[in-house]
């Protein structure tokens, strides 16, 4: 969806919803996260990868690139819902991209 453009003639950016805080922002301000499955998924968790260039194929979940929004998304299990996944998710690559130390 596109926001209403202002009268200067500049095109407005699409807005997306952060899976962590549920706030909306322009897509350029958010980090896109995609699920990557390798081989037979089975019982292994699905790997989540950051997509800062917004080019990877597949459904994406959008996240403010802050530790607070990341922790909210993990606590609420929002990545699985946002990406429509049934299996567990491994958020290690996203945490490393954001510079967050996980326990």
mmCIF file of C-alpha atoms in Angstrom:
data_model
loop_
_atom_site.group_PDB
_atom_site.id
_atom_site.type_symbol
_atom_site.label_atom_id
_atom_site.label_comp_id
_atom_site.label_asym_id
_atom_site.label_seq_id
_atom_site.Cartn_x
_atom_site.Cartn_y
_atom_site.Cartn_z
ATOM 1 C CA UNK A 1 0.000 0.000 0.000
ATOM 2 C CA UNK A 2 1.216 3.496 -0.723
ATOM 3 C CA UNK A 3 0.780 6.457 1.535
ATOM 4 C CA UNK A 4 -0.724 9.623 0.121
ATOM 5 C CA UNK A 5 1.917 11.650 -1.717
ATOM 6 C CA UNK A 6 2.431 15.249 -0.762
ATOM 7 C CA UNK A 7 1.974 18.146 -3.171
ATOM 8 C CA UNK A 8 5.661 18.418 -4.036
ATOM 9 C CA UNK A 9 5.228 15.564 -6.486
ATOM 10 C CA UNK A 10 7.545 13.213 -4.617
ATOM 11 C CA UNK A 11 6.326 9.658 -4.387
ATOM 12 C CA UNK A 12 5.655 8.433 -0.867
ATOM 13 C CA UNK A 13 7.256 5.202 0.325
ATOM 14 C CA UNK A 14 5.199 2.156 1.223
ATOM 15 C CA UNK A 15 4.719 1.629 4.947
ATOM 16 C CA UNK A 16 5.244 -1.658 6.774
ATOM 17 C CA UNK A 17 4.459 -2.872 10.306
ATOM 18 C CA UNK A 18 7.233 -3.911 12.689
ATOM 19 C CA UNK A 19 6.626 -7.422 14.064
ATOM 20 C CA UNK A 20 8.182 -6.349 17.373
ATOM 21 C CA UNK A 21 6.515 -3.109 18.443
ATOM 22 C CA UNK A 22 3.648 -3.269 15.902
ATOM 23 C CA UNK A 23 4.376 0.332 14.882
ATOM 24 C CA UNK A 24 4.335 1.367 11.224
ATOM 25 C CA UNK A 25 7.222 2.983 9.423
ATOM 26 C CA UNK A 26 8.537 3.373 5.892
ATOM 27 C CA UNK A 27 9.969 0.184 4.441
ATOM 28 C CA UNK A 28 13.411 1.781 4.118
ATOM 29 C CA UNK A 29 13.598 2.322 7.895
ATOM 30 C CA UNK A 30 12.827 -1.338 8.682
ATOM 31 C CA UNK A 31 14.916 -4.493 8.370
ATOM 32 C CA UNK A 32 13.378 -7.264 6.286
ATOM 33 C CA UNK A 33 13.790 -10.794 7.674
ATOM 34 C CA UNK A 34 13.192 -13.919 5.567
ATOM 35 C CA UNK A 35 13.021 -17.635 6.379
ATOM 36 C CA UNK A 36 15.546 -19.895 4.692
ATOM 37 C CA UNK A 37 15.109 -23.658 4.735
ATOM 38 C CA UNK A 38 17.976 -25.936 3.860
ATOM 39 C CA UNK A 39 17.088 -29.406 2.574
ATOM 40 C CA UNK A 40 14.521 -31.353 4.578
ATOM 41 C CA UNK A 41 13.188 -29.062 7.290
ATOM 42 C CA UNK A 42 11.985 -31.945 9.488
ATOM 43 C CA UNK A 43 12.330 -31.046 13.150
ATOM 44 C CA UNK A 44 15.144 -28.537 12.682
ATOM 45 C CA UNK A 45 14.286 -24.895 13.274
ATOM 46 C CA UNK A 46 13.909 -22.641 10.258
ATOM 47 C CA UNK A 47 16.816 -20.211 9.880
ATOM 48 C CA UNK A 48 15.948 -16.523 9.707
ATOM 49 C CA UNK A 49 18.230 -14.273 7.696
ATOM 50 C CA UNK A 50 18.332 -10.480 7.579
ATOM 51 C CA UNK A 51 17.665 -9.010 4.143
ATOM 52 C CA UNK A 52 18.940 -5.412 4.342
ATOM 53 C CA UNK A 53 18.767 -4.941 0.543
ATOM 54 C CA UNK A 54 15.126 -6.207 0.396
ATOM 55 C CA UNK A 55 15.996 -8.579 -2.455
ATOM 56 C CA UNK A 56 15.763 -12.147 -1.094
ATOM 57 C CA UNK A 57 12.869 -14.250 -2.384
ATOM 58 C CA UNK A 58 9.931 -15.274 -0.260
ATOM 59 C CA UNK A 59 7.693 -13.786 2.368
ATOM 60 C CA UNK A 60 9.330 -11.261 4.658
ATOM 61 C CA UNK A 61 8.731 -9.970 8.159
ATOM 62 C CA UNK A 62 9.691 -6.377 8.933
ATOM 63 C CA UNK A 63 11.490 -5.221 12.059
ATOM 64 C CA UNK A 64 12.877 -1.962 13.419
ATOM 65 C CA UNK A 65 16.652 -2.599 13.646
ATOM 66 C CA UNK A 66 16.748 -2.040 17.420
ATOM 67 C CA UNK A 67 17.383 -4.503 20.264
ATOM 68 C CA UNK A 68 14.067 -3.571 21.881
ATOM 69 C CA UNK A 69 11.953 -4.485 18.845
ATOM 70 C CA UNK A 70 13.994 -7.645 18.255
ATOM 71 C CA UNK A 71 13.474 -8.831 21.845
ATOM 72 C CA UNK A 72 9.742 -8.061 21.670
ATOM 73 C CA UNK A 73 9.436 -10.047 18.434
ATOM 74 C CA UNK A 74 11.284 -13.035 19.921
ATOM 75 C CA UNK A 75 9.268 -12.937 23.154
ATOM 76 C CA UNK A 76 5.951 -12.738 21.262
ATOM 77 C CA UNK A 77 7.066 -15.390 18.719
ATOM 78 C CA UNK A 78 6.106 -12.862 16.068
ATOM 79 C CA UNK A 79 8.595 -14.065 13.439
ATOM 80 C CA UNK A 80 6.824 -17.413 13.121
ATOM 81 C CA UNK A 81 3.423 -15.775 12.782
ATOM 82 C CA UNK A 82 4.609 -13.033 10.445
ATOM 83 C CA UNK A 83 6.303 -15.520 8.141
ATOM 84 C CA UNK A 84 3.485 -18.076 8.480
ATOM 85 C CA UNK A 85 5.757 -20.815 9.789
ATOM 86 C CA UNK A 86 4.721 -23.886 11.746
ATOM 87 C CA UNK A 87 8.242 -24.870 12.868
ATOM 88 C CA UNK A 88 10.453 -23.135 15.396
ATOM 89 C CA UNK A 89 12.771 -20.386 14.201
ATOM 90 C CA UNK A 90 16.491 -19.749 14.723
ATOM 91 C CA UNK A 91 17.036 -16.000 15.079
ATOM 92 C CA UNK A 92 20.812 -16.174 15.566
ATOM 93 C CA UNK A 93 21.728 -14.588 12.215
ATOM 94 C CA UNK A 94 19.354 -11.659 12.812
ATOM 95 C CA UNK A 95 20.762 -11.129 16.326
ATOM 96 C CA UNK A 96 24.327 -11.122 14.945
ATOM 97 C CA UNK A 97 23.304 -8.621 12.233
ATOM 98 C CA UNK A 98 21.890 -6.307 14.899
ATOM 99 C CA UNK A 99 24.908 -6.829 17.200
ATOM 100 C CA UNK A 100 22.854 -8.458 19.967
ATOM 101 C CA UNK A 101 24.405 -11.049 22.280
ATOM 102 C CA UNK A 102 22.028 -13.957 22.852
ATOM 103 C CA UNK A 103 22.049 -16.161 25.944
#
